Amino acid sequence: MGVTGGQISPVRSRERFLLGEPVEGSVRGPILNSWMRSRMLGLSPEQTDLPYTDDFDPDSRLVRAAAPVLDQLQTRFSGSQMNISLADGNGTVLQRRFGEPALAGRLPPIQSVPGFVFAERYAGTNGIGLALAERRLCQVYGAEHFAERSQANACSAIPIRDQFSGHIVGVLCFGYPRGYEDPSLPVLVRRAAESIERRIMEQSSARERALLRTYLDARLRARGGESGDDGQLIALDELTDGGLDLQDQMVLKARATELICSPQRAAVEVSLSHGRGVTLLSSPVTSLSGVEGVVVEAVLTGESPPAHHLAASKHTASALGALSLAATEHADALPWHLAEAAADRAAAARSAASGAPDSPGAPDGAPADAPGAVVRGLVLVGEPEVGKYAVAARRRLELLAEASTRIGTTLDVSRTAWELAETAVPRLADYVTVDLPGAVLRGEESADPQADLRRTVVHGIRDDCPFYPVGHQVRLDPGTPHMRCLEGEPAVLETDLQATTPAWMVPGLDHARGILAHDVHSMICVPLLARGVLLGIATFYRSEDPAPFGDDDTRLAQELAARAALCIDNARRYTREHTLALALQRSLLPRGLPEQGAVEVAHHYLPAESGVGGDWFDVIPLSGTRVALLVGDVVGHGLHAAATMGRLRIAARNFAELELAPDELLTHLDNLLVRLDREEEDASATGSNGIVGATCLYAVYDPTSQVCTMARAGHPPPALVDPDGRVTFPDLPPGPPLGLGGLPFETAEIRLPEHSTLVLYTDGLVDDRHRDIDVALDQLRDALAHPDRRPEDTCRAVIEAVAPEHPGDDIALLVARTRTVPADRIATWDLPPDPSLVADIRSAATRRLAEWGLEELSFAAELMLSELVTNAVRYGSEPIQVRLIHDRSLICEVSDGSSTAPHLRRAATTDEGGRGLFLVAQLSQAWGARYTPHGKVIWAECALDAA
């Protein structure tokens, strides 16, 4: 809340805040945060006293740079009530200017005399203190000030930075009456601060030029002012016989910058391209004004250079001047090499050219072209502190380049957060914590990150990190840097945690003391934002490095966090899609195996690490105690593959219910997939993934005959384990993959002795790019060569022994151990098409039921057999056969040579017939018809407890 309707005072909001009432949404965020900090510090709104110190430099670099700018501002605001203040980086006022000079006599000392400290921890919310806390342009209006004494005023303040280091060295603040607000005032404040920053840079440029002049003068004095030839001081291009390419120049300047960081003498060997090398020698130099710096020369010792290099002294000095100019022009990335210095350096070199004597690098009395002469070329001149900033800048760029390859190597949310921390430690921070909402870890967007924020990463230079452990639920208090990031601030920098405990640490002081005990002195808190979604918070701490975090570090942390946030969001979206696909796939797979007596079966499903695929399996009970076993694999991964798998599985189950033979079922699936693929053509044209095919293996096992009929469509053959442990892979007709259309499928029949094991699997089990398929099949054969295992144990053993450690494709495994129906539980009668024999069949069936102890089912069985046999005699053809099977239910089957199936209908009251199948349906729990190569079978099942 600021200027609203001409009024500049959120008075009511401030009163409500002081009474402890909520004011969120009615006050600007920076102001509310400052109010909270002021209250946590125990400041009183009525407080009038501020610390005063006279221990400041009235002629500092900042004051000298700002003086002309302040003079211009004072002239511009002449006659007005504008109060212009210049404070240092601690909030101590160094200069005051007034548009109306008489104001200085009418205002109290706290508003007119330099030396008072307006840091937020002393003065509460005010322009100078808020600009230092927020590290940006800030405006405070009337009652937004925390202290009562400032209620009638408004102010605009902006930090002043040293452009070399990025550190805040001061604050420029405009104070004015509440009614003096003007929209152009923030622009003027910003331009004035930029002018002061440029003048600070010019001061550094002048210091560097003075160092260069001192260096050149020293060389002249070392030669005693004598004229003569100097073939030993030459340009680096000539020094290396053919010039330096850009890479060589970068290498030399980078190493020279590192040498400038230390004021001590040093020498390093530098290897260049094409086997060349030079020695860089650094020496301290002090200008006449007392500025201390370092000069770095490239030194080559050994055989003398070619004759054309031994130029006159004038040419040598010109080469020095050209080299010093080139060193400036080619070091754009080094901040202290300014264009303003280039002209002075060249001029200094030209002035030296008038009388350049012998090179001071040559031994006394040694001719310039003598073997073993020392050849030198100037590389850089600068101040150590500036060199440190340049090295730090280059290392920040290197860290960003490294982050692009280290962060986001996987699509795992937690791993990506760890990669952010591992990249930042120790090159940016000593400790890093990352807090993410639980919803983000699950792949979702968090509706309220504050409510479910969990510590996801704690990483540092030491194992005993003084922070809450991974998994801890983080609760944030108002006003903390973390909460401010969650509320929308791009970054929060705390530069000094040790000198005075920040107000936001007071509520959790015990935990804060544990952190400070590890010498943590500064921190940066950055939100993890990607595509407008808040994903969490990353916090960087520094303890071992004595230099606190600065604005450059903050920007680097923001860049790292932005890259990590994008990778985390990608991982989150992948996790969400993977979870949805996995949930869809699991919902489409069998949740439990149906009851049946033909086989003892177990299954295992293992999804791929890279994404959910389209593998499926199924166990389908069929009539006559038979069972169908099915495995399949849709090509591709993701939701589309999972959805296609579900459609094929449902279709396969429906086709199986129609009692289709394996080859016919695969033909229907093939036709279905062709139709689906055509439907997807338009979607594929717009970028969606179309269906490209599937494989399938379908087997039907009959425990009454122990015959298994199988057909496959581009699928790996099953494994067969005999009761004695011998493992084979039956050579089934391969068949084309589903989706090609128009190609036939073939079936194969195999007799399976009782307690044989049939193993069906998808290609993800044996197909791995890191392993030959023959090796995988041998491993499968060894794992299956244990016929005494239960199917569950076989599944487990196969997955452990054969499945890849990191499966790139789904694995579906189905293990079935065969059973048989004992011969004494099957009764079969062949009969001619004679209606008079129906009674004999009823009598024989009744006797067999009595033998089985199923007398209670005799009535129902007699009626069903009577109707079914009568229909076969009347409407069917030979051969006619009746079969009773005593299994989990009583199964009555009547087969004949006709392919015409009966249909259930509701007979009218006047119809003489048509009620037979209706009676069968009422007396049985299930009934139906299936076709055989020689006709059809009408069957009905009656539950054993139906009586």
Short mmCIF file of C-alpha atoms in Angstrom, two decimals, residues 218-453:
data_model
loop_
_atom_site.label_atom_id
_atom_site.label_comp_id
_atom_site.label_asym_id
_atom_site.label_seq_id
_atom_site.Cartn_x
_atom_site.Cartn_y
_atom_site.Cartn_z
CA ALA A 218 60.74 2.49 -13.68
CA ARG A 219 61.93 0.73 -16.83
CA LEU A 220 63.28 4.00 -18.18
CA ARG A 221 65.07 4.76 -14.94
CA ALA A 222 66.52 1.25 -14.87
CA ARG A 223 68.15 1.95 -18.23
CA GLY A 224 69.57 5.20 -16.89
CA GLY A 225 67.80 7.27 -19.54
CA GLU A 226 70.31 6.20 -22.16
CA SER A 227 69.26 5.72 -25.75
CA GLY A 228 70.16 2.69 -27.75
CA ASP A 229 68.80 -0.51 -29.14
CA ASP A 230 66.57 -2.72 -27.05
CA GLY A 231 65.74 -5.92 -28.80
CA GLN A 232 64.64 -7.72 -25.66
CA LEU A 233 61.29 -6.02 -24.95
CA ILE A 234 58.98 -7.12 -27.77
CA ALA A 235 55.37 -7.94 -28.45
CA LEU A 236 54.06 -11.37 -27.45
CA ASP A 237 53.03 -12.11 -31.04
CA GLU A 238 56.67 -11.78 -32.08
CA LEU A 239 57.86 -13.53 -28.97
CA THR A 240 56.13 -16.76 -30.02
CA ASP A 241 57.11 -16.79 -33.71
CA GLY A 242 53.81 -16.43 -35.49
CA GLY A 243 51.51 -14.78 -33.01
CA LEU A 244 49.07 -15.86 -30.34
CA ASP A 245 45.70 -17.27 -31.23
CA LEU A 246 42.64 -16.33 -29.20
CA GLN A 247 42.90 -19.40 -26.99
CA ASP A 248 46.53 -18.62 -26.09
CA GLN A 249 45.63 -15.03 -25.26
CA MET A 250 42.82 -16.19 -23.01
CA VAL A 251 45.11 -18.63 -21.22
CA LEU A 252 47.78 -16.00 -20.62
CA LYS A 253 45.33 -13.37 -19.41
CA ALA A 254 43.56 -15.84 -17.12
CA ARG A 255 46.82 -16.87 -15.45
CA ALA A 256 47.98 -13.26 -15.31
CA THR A 257 44.76 -12.31 -13.56
CA GLU A 258 45.39 -14.96 -10.93
CA LEU A 259 48.89 -13.59 -10.36
CA ILE A 260 47.54 -10.06 -9.93
CA CYS A 261 45.34 -11.36 -7.08
CA SER A 262 48.45 -11.58 -4.89
CA PRO A 263 50.78 -8.63 -4.28
CA GLN A 264 53.73 -11.02 -3.82
CA ARG A 265 56.32 -11.82 -6.46
CA ALA A 266 55.57 -15.03 -8.31
CA ALA A 267 56.47 -16.92 -11.47
CA VAL A 268 54.53 -19.64 -13.24
CA GLU A 269 55.12 -21.66 -16.37
CA VAL A 270 52.26 -21.51 -18.90
CA SER A 271 51.92 -24.02 -21.71
CA LEU A 272 50.45 -22.72 -24.95
CA SER A 273 49.35 -24.42 -28.13
CA HIS A 274 51.78 -26.07 -30.58
CA GLY A 275 54.13 -26.99 -27.75
CA ARG A 276 55.04 -23.40 -26.96
CA GLY A 277 55.39 -22.03 -23.45
CA VAL A 278 56.30 -18.89 -21.54
CA THR A 279 56.93 -17.87 -17.96
CA LEU A 280 54.65 -15.31 -16.37
CA LEU A 281 56.43 -13.14 -13.81
CA SER A 282 54.51 -10.89 -11.41
CA SER A 283 56.10 -8.01 -9.50
CA PRO A 284 54.58 -5.45 -7.11
CA VAL A 285 54.49 -1.83 -8.19
CA THR A 286 53.43 1.31 -6.30
CA SER A 287 52.34 4.54 -8.01
CA LEU A 288 53.49 8.00 -6.88
CA SER A 289 50.11 8.48 -5.16
CA GLY A 290 50.61 5.33 -3.06
CA VAL A 291 48.39 2.94 -5.02
CA GLU A 292 49.76 -0.60 -4.79
CA GLY A 293 49.42 -2.93 -7.75
CA VAL A 294 51.00 -5.78 -9.67
CA VAL A 295 52.63 -5.94 -13.10
CA VAL A 296 52.71 -9.24 -15.00
CA GLU A 297 55.24 -9.85 -17.77
CA ALA A 298 55.69 -12.79 -20.13
CA VAL A 299 59.33 -13.92 -20.02
CA LEU A 300 61.07 -16.17 -22.54
CA THR A 301 64.60 -17.43 -21.94
CA GLY A 302 66.78 -19.47 -24.30
CA GLU A 303 68.05 -18.82 -27.81
CA SER A 304 67.80 -15.29 -29.11
CA PRO A 305 64.82 -14.36 -31.24
CA PRO A 306 65.13 -14.02 -35.02
CA ALA A 307 67.15 -11.11 -36.36
CA HIS A 308 64.11 -9.14 -37.48
CA HIS A 309 62.93 -9.08 -33.86
CA LEU A 310 65.99 -7.10 -32.74
CA ALA A 311 64.50 -3.76 -33.59
CA ALA A 312 65.59 -0.29 -32.55
CA SER A 313 64.57 0.99 -29.15
CA LYS A 314 61.86 3.14 -30.71
CA HIS A 315 60.26 0.07 -32.27
CA THR A 316 60.56 -1.78 -28.98
CA ALA A 317 58.82 0.93 -27.01
CA SER A 318 56.16 1.09 -29.68
CA ALA A 319 55.70 -2.69 -29.32
CA LEU A 320 55.31 -2.17 -25.58
CA GLY A 321 52.70 0.47 -26.16
CA ALA A 322 50.88 -1.69 -28.71
CA LEU A 323 51.00 -4.65 -26.36
CA SER A 324 49.64 -2.68 -23.44
CA LEU A 325 46.87 -1.36 -25.68
CA ALA A 326 46.15 -4.87 -27.00
CA ALA A 327 46.04 -6.20 -23.45
CA THR A 328 43.26 -3.73 -22.80
CA GLU A 329 41.37 -4.30 -26.04
CA HIS A 330 41.43 -8.12 -25.84
CA ALA A 331 40.39 -8.43 -22.18
CA ASP A 332 36.76 -7.43 -22.47
CA ALA A 333 35.78 -9.89 -19.77
CA LEU A 334 38.21 -8.40 -17.22
CA PRO A 335 36.43 -5.50 -15.56
CA TRP A 336 39.40 -3.32 -14.69
CA HIS A 337 40.60 -3.00 -18.26
CA LEU A 338 38.73 0.10 -19.27
CA ALA A 339 38.69 1.83 -22.60
CA GLU A 340 39.66 5.10 -20.89
CA ALA A 341 43.01 3.62 -19.91
CA ALA A 342 43.97 2.54 -23.41
CA ALA A 343 44.80 5.99 -24.70
CA ASP A 344 46.91 6.88 -21.67
CA ARG A 345 48.80 3.60 -21.90
CA ALA A 346 49.60 4.15 -25.55
CA ALA A 347 50.62 7.73 -24.83
CA ALA A 348 52.86 6.59 -22.02
CA ALA A 349 54.44 4.05 -24.33
CA ARG A 350 54.95 6.67 -27.03
CA SER A 351 56.59 9.03 -24.57
CA ALA A 352 58.89 6.22 -23.53
CA ALA A 353 59.80 5.60 -27.16
CA SER A 354 61.78 8.81 -27.39
CA GLY A 355 64.62 7.43 -25.32
CA ALA A 356 64.33 3.76 -24.63
CA PRO A 357 67.79 2.37 -23.72
CA ASP A 358 68.89 -1.19 -23.42
CA SER A 359 66.43 -3.64 -21.89
CA PRO A 360 66.78 -3.94 -18.14
CA GLY A 361 66.09 -7.62 -18.60
CA ALA A 362 69.43 -8.18 -20.39
CA PRO A 363 72.51 -8.83 -18.28
CA ASP A 364 74.94 -5.96 -17.99
CA GLY A 365 77.29 -5.94 -20.95
CA ALA A 366 75.48 -8.72 -22.78
CA PRO A 367 74.63 -8.00 -26.39
CA ALA A 368 70.95 -7.96 -27.20
CA ASP A 369 71.21 -10.86 -29.63
CA ALA A 370 73.35 -13.07 -27.42
CA PRO A 371 72.15 -16.63 -26.76
CA GLY A 372 70.52 -16.94 -23.35
CA ALA A 373 69.13 -13.39 -23.43
CA VAL A 374 65.88 -12.77 -21.54
CA VAL A 375 62.99 -11.55 -23.68
CA ARG A 376 60.02 -9.87 -21.97
CA GLY A 377 56.54 -8.67 -22.94
CA LEU A 378 54.03 -6.87 -20.79
CA VAL A 379 50.74 -8.73 -20.22
CA LEU A 380 48.68 -6.95 -17.53
CA VAL A 381 48.87 -4.27 -14.87
CA GLY A 382 46.26 -4.04 -12.12
CA GLU A 383 45.36 -3.97 -8.43
CA PRO A 384 45.14 -7.23 -6.42
CA GLU A 385 41.60 -6.62 -5.20
CA VAL A 386 40.38 -5.96 -8.73
CA GLY A 387 42.14 -9.10 -9.90
CA LYS A 388 40.33 -11.10 -7.26
CA TYR A 389 37.01 -9.86 -8.55
CA ALA A 390 37.98 -10.78 -12.10
CA VAL A 391 39.00 -14.30 -11.05
CA ALA A 392 35.79 -14.67 -9.09
CA ALA A 393 33.79 -13.55 -12.12
CA ARG A 394 35.50 -16.08 -14.35
CA ARG A 395 34.95 -18.84 -11.83
CA ARG A 396 31.28 -17.96 -11.63
CA LEU A 397 31.04 -18.34 -15.39
CA GLU A 398 32.84 -21.66 -15.19
CA LEU A 399 30.43 -22.81 -12.48
CA LEU A 400 27.44 -21.89 -14.63
CA ALA A 401 28.89 -23.81 -17.55
CA GLU A 402 29.47 -26.82 -15.32
CA ALA A 403 25.96 -26.57 -13.87
CA SER A 404 24.46 -26.99 -17.32
CA THR A 405 25.97 -30.48 -17.50
CA ARG A 406 25.74 -31.56 -13.85
CA ILE A 407 22.19 -30.53 -12.97
CA GLY A 408 19.36 -32.51 -14.48
CA THR A 409 21.15 -35.70 -15.48
CA THR A 410 18.13 -37.76 -14.37
CA LEU A 411 14.37 -37.34 -14.29
CA ASP A 412 14.25 -37.78 -10.54
CA VAL A 413 13.11 -34.81 -8.43
CA SER A 414 15.20 -35.58 -5.35
CA ARG A 415 18.31 -36.44 -7.36
CA THR A 416 18.07 -33.18 -9.30
CA ALA A 417 17.87 -31.24 -6.02
CA TRP A 418 20.99 -33.07 -4.82
CA GLU A 419 22.80 -32.19 -8.04
CA LEU A 420 22.09 -28.50 -7.39
CA ALA A 421 23.66 -28.78 -3.94
CA GLU A 422 26.64 -30.81 -5.17
CA THR A 423 27.31 -28.23 -7.89
CA ALA A 424 27.21 -25.29 -5.48
CA VAL A 425 29.38 -26.85 -2.74
CA PRO A 426 32.10 -25.74 -2.20
CA ARG A 427 32.60 -23.35 -5.13
CA LEU A 428 29.73 -21.06 -4.21
CA ALA A 429 28.58 -22.10 -0.76
CA ASP A 430 29.76 -24.22 2.14
CA TYR A 431 26.31 -25.61 2.90
CA VAL A 432 23.16 -25.93 0.82
CA THR A 433 19.67 -26.97 1.85
CA VAL A 434 16.76 -27.61 -0.50
CA ASP A 435 13.18 -27.73 0.72
CA LEU A 436 10.43 -29.07 -1.54
CA PRO A 437 6.72 -29.64 -0.89
CA GLY A 438 5.66 -33.25 -0.63
CA ALA A 439 3.35 -32.75 -3.58
CA VAL A 440 6.30 -31.82 -5.82
CA LEU A 441 8.14 -34.97 -4.76
CA ARG A 442 5.07 -36.92 -5.85
CA GLY A 443 5.02 -35.15 -9.22
CA GLU A 444 2.18 -32.77 -8.45
CA GLU A 445 1.83 -29.02 -8.04
CA SER A 446 1.58 -27.84 -4.46
CA ALA A 447 -1.48 -25.73 -3.71
CA ASP A 448 0.11 -24.48 -0.47
CA PRO A 449 3.91 -24.98 -0.36
CA GLN A 450 4.12 -23.59 3.18
CA ALA A 451 1.90 -26.32 4.57
CA ASP A 452 3.88 -29.32 3.30
CA LEU A 453 7.47 -28.13 2.93
#
